[in-house]
Tab-separated table of C-alpha atoms in Angstrom:
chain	number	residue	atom	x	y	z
H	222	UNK	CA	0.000	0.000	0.000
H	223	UNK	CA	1.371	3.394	-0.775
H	224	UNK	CA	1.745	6.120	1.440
H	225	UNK	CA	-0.814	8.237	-0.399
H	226	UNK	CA	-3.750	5.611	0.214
H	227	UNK	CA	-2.586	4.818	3.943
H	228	UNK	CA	-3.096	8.652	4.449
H	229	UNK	CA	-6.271	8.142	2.849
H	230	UNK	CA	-7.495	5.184	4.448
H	231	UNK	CA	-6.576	6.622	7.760
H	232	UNK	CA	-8.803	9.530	7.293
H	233	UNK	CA	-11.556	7.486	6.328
H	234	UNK	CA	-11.166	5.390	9.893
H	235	UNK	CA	-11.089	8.768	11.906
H	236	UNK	CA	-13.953	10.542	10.974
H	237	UNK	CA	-16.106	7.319	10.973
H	238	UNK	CA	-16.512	8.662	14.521
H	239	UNK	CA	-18.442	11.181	13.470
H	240	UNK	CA	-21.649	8.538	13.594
H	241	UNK	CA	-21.261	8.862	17.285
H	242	UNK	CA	-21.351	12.622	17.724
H	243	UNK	CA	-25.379	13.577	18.876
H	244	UNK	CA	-26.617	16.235	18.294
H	245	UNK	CA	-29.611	18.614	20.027
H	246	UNK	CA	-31.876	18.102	17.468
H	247	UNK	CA	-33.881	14.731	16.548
H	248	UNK	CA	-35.007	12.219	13.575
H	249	UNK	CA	-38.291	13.300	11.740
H	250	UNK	CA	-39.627	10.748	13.449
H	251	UNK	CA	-38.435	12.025	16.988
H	252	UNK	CA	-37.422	8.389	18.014
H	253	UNK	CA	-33.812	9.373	18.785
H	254	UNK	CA	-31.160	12.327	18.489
H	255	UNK	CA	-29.295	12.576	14.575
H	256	UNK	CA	-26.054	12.493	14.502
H	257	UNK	CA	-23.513	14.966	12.359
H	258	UNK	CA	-22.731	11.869	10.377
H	259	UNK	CA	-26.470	12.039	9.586
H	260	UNK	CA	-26.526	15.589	9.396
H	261	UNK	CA	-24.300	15.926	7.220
H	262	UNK	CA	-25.742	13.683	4.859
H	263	UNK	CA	-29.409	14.943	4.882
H	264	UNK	CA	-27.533	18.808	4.149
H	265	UNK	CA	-26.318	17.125	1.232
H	266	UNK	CA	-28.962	15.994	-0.260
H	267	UNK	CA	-31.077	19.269	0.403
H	268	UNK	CA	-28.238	20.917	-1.607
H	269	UNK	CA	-28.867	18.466	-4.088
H	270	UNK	CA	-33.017	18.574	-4.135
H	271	UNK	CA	-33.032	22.960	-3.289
H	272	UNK	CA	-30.380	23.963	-5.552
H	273	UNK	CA	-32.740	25.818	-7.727
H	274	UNK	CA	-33.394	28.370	-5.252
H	275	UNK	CA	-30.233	29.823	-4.182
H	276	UNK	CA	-29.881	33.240	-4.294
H	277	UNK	CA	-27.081	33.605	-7.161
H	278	UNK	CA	-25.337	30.788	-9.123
H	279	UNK	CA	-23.796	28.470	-7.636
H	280	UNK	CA	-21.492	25.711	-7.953
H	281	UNK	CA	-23.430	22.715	-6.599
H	282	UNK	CA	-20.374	19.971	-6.410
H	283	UNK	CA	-18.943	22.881	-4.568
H	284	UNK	CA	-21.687	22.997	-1.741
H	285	UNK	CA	-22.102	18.916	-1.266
H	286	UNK	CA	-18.707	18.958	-0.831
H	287	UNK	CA	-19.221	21.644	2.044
H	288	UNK	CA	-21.850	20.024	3.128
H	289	UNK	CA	-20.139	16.926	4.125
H	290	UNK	CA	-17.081	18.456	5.162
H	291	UNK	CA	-18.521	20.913	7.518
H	292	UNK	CA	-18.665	18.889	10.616
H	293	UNK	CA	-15.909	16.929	10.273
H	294	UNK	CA	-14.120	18.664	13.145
H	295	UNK	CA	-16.630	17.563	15.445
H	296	UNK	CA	-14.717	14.013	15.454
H	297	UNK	CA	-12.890	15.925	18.012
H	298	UNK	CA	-14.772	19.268	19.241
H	299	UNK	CA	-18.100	17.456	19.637
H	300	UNK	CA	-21.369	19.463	18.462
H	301	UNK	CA	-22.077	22.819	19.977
H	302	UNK	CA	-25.393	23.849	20.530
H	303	UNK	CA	-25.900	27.142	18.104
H	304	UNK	CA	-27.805	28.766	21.102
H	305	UNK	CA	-25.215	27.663	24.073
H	306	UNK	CA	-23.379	31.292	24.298
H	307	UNK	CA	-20.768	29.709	26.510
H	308	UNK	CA	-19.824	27.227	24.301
H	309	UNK	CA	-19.942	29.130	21.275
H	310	UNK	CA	-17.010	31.381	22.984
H	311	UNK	CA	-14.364	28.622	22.417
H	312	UNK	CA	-16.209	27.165	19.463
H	313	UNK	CA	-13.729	28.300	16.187
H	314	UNK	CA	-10.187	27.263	18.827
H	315	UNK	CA	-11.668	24.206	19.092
H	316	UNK	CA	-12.944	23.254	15.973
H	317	UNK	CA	-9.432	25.130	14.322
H	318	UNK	CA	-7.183	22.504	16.300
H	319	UNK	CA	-9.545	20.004	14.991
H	320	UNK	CA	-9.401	20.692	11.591
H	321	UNK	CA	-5.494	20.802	11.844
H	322	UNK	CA	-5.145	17.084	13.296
H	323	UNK	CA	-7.956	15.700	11.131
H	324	UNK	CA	-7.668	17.445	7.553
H	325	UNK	CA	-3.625	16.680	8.227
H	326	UNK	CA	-4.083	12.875	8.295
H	327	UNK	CA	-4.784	13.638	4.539
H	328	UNK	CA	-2.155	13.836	1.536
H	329	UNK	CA	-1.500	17.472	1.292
H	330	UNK	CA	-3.411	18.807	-1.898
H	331	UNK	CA	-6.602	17.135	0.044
H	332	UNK	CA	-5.843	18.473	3.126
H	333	UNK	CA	-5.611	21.629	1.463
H	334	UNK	CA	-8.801	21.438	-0.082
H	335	UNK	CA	-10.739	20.013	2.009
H	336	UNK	CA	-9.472	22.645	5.001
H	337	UNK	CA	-10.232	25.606	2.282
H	338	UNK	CA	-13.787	23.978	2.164
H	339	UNK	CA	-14.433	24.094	5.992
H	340	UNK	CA	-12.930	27.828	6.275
H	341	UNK	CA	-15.230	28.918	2.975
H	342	UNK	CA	-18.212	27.647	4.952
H	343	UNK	CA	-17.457	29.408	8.656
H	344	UNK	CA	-16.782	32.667	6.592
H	345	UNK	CA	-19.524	32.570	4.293
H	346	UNK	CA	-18.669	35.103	2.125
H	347	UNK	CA	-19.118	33.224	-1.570
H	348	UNK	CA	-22.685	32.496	-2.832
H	349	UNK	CA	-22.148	28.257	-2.456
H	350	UNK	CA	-20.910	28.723	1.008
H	351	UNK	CA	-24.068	31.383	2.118
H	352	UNK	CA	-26.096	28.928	0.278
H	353	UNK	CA	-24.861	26.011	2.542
H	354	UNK	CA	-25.291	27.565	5.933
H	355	UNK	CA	-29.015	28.667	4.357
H	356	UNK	CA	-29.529	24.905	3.750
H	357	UNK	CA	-27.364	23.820	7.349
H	358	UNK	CA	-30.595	25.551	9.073
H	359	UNK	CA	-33.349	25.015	7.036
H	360	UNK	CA	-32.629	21.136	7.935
H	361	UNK	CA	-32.657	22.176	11.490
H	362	UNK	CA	-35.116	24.173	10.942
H	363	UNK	CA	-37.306	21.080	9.813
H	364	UNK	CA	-36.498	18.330	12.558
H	365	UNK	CA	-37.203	20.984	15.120
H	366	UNK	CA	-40.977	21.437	13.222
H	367	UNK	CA	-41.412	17.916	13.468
H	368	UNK	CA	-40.811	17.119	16.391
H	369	UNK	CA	-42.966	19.433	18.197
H	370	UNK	CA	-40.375	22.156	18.873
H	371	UNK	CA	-37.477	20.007	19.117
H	372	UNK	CA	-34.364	21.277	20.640
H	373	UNK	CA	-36.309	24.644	20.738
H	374	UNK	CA	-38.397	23.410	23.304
H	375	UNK	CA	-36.409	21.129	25.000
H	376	UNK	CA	-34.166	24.224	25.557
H	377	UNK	CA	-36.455	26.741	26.330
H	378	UNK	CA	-35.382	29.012	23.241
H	379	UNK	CA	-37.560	31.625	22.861
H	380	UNK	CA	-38.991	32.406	19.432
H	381	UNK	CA	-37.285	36.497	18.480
H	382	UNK	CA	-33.800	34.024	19.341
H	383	UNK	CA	-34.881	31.382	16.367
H	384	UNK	CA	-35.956	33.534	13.727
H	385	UNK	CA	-32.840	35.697	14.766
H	386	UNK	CA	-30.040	33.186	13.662
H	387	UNK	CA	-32.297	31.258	11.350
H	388	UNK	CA	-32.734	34.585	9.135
H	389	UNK	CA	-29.109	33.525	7.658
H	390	UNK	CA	-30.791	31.184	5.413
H	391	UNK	CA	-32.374	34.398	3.656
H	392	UNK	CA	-29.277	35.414	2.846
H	393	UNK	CA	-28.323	31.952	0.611
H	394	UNK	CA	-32.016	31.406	-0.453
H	395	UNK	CA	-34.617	33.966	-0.200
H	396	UNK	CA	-37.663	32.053	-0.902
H	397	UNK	CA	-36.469	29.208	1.373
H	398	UNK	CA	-36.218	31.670	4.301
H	399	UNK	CA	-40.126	32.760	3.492
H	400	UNK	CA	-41.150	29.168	3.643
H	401	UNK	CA	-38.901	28.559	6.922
H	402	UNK	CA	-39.887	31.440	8.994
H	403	UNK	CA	-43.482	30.940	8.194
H	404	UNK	CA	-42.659	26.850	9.655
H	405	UNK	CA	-41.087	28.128	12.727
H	406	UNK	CA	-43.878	30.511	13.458
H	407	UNK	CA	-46.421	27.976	13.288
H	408	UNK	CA	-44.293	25.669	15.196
H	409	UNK	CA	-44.349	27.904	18.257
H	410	UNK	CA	-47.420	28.763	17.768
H	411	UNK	CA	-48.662	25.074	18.199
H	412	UNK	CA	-46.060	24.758	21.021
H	413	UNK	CA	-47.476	27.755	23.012
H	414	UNK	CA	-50.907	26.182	22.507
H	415	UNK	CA	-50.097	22.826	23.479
H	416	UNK	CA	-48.464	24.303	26.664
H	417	UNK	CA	-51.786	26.457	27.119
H	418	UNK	CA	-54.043	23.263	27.208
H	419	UNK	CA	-51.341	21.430	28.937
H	420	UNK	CA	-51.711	24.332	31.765
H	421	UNK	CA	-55.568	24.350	31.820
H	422	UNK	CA	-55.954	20.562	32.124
H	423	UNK	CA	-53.756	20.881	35.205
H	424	UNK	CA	-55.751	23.301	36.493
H	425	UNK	CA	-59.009	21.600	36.396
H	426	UNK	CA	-57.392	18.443	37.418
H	427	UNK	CA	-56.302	20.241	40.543
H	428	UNK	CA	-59.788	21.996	40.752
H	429	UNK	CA	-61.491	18.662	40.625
H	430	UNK	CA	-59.776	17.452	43.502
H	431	UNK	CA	-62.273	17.463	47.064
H	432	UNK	CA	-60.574	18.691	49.536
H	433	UNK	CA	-59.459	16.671	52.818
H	434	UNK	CA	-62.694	15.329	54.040
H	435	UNK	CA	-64.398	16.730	51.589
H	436	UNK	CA	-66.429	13.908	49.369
H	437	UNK	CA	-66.238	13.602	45.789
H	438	UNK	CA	-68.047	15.646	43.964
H	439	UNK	CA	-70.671	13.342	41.975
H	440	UNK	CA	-70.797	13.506	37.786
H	441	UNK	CA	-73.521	14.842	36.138
């Protein structure tokens, strides 16, 4: 075996740890938490299915190859939670060193490349890399709606915070930021009234309890 494909092959072996990095946000089907291996994957092929409604022209190889590159460094820096301020702080050191050790198991044009690819995406400054953070949130963007909420939810994330970071998909895909904002208002719209008749069952429930010594009160 040469030296080239040992490089290769090595690379390959690493980031199949990426399966086991979770993620705050769940399957469709809200049976488990996705992982950035999975992620990754479904980004992919929205790039593939949404490419028609990018903002400018774009080079699509260009963005699935972002797309499955992007998370790479969380073999080692793990996930961090978009709206986890603290973590966010020491977010691009950690995910820098990453991208040194990992990328550098690579033969050096591919390192090269593939590192250029990661940077393009965190600056997203070209049209295929503001089209692939558009696209990295409207998949978010879509477990969370299925799944009741989601991570949202789970995390108490209020709505002004959502439609504050999610409005960088309008910047990669206009019309796909119409059709997401309108899904994540209706989302916590469904969530506040869920919690609403969550709150007023409680209350009868505890209404309909007699009081000590007090006898049941008989139906109608």
């Amino acid at each position: 075996m040469s030296e080239r494909l040992q490089q290769q092959i090595a690379f390959l072996v690493e980031i199949d740890r990426l399966k086991r990095v979770l993620r705050r946000t769940r399957l469709l089907d809200g049976s488990r938490y996705e992982n950035s291996a999975e992620h990754s994957w479904y980004f992919a092929m929205a790039a593939l299915v949404l490419s028609e409604y990018a903002r400018e022209p774009i080079d699509l190889f260009r963005v699935v190859k972002m797309a499955l590159v992007h998370d790479i460094v969380e073999v080692d820096a793990g996930d961090t939670f978009v709206f986890d301020e603290q973590a966010r702080q020491s977010q691009h050191e950690r995910e820098a060193r990453a991208a040194e050790r990992l990328f550098g198991l690579l033969p050096p044009e591919q390192a090269q490349e593939f590192r250029a690819l990661w940077e393009e995406f965190i600056a997203r400054q070209t049209p295929e890399a503001q089209f692939a953070a558009a696209l990295d949130s409207l998949v978010s963007v879509l477990a969370n709606a299925h799944t009741g909420g989601g991570s949202w939810r789970e995390n108490g994330i209020p709505l002004e915070r959502v439609l504050g970071f999610d409005q960088r998909i309008e910047q990669g895909a206009p019309l796909l930021w119409e059709f997401a904002k309108q899904l994540i208002e209706q989302t916590f719209e469904q969530m506040t009234e869920q919690m609403a008749n969550s709150e007023w069952r409680m209350e009868g429930e505890a209404a309909a309890e007699p009081l000590e010594g007090e006898a049941p009160a008989k139906p109608f």
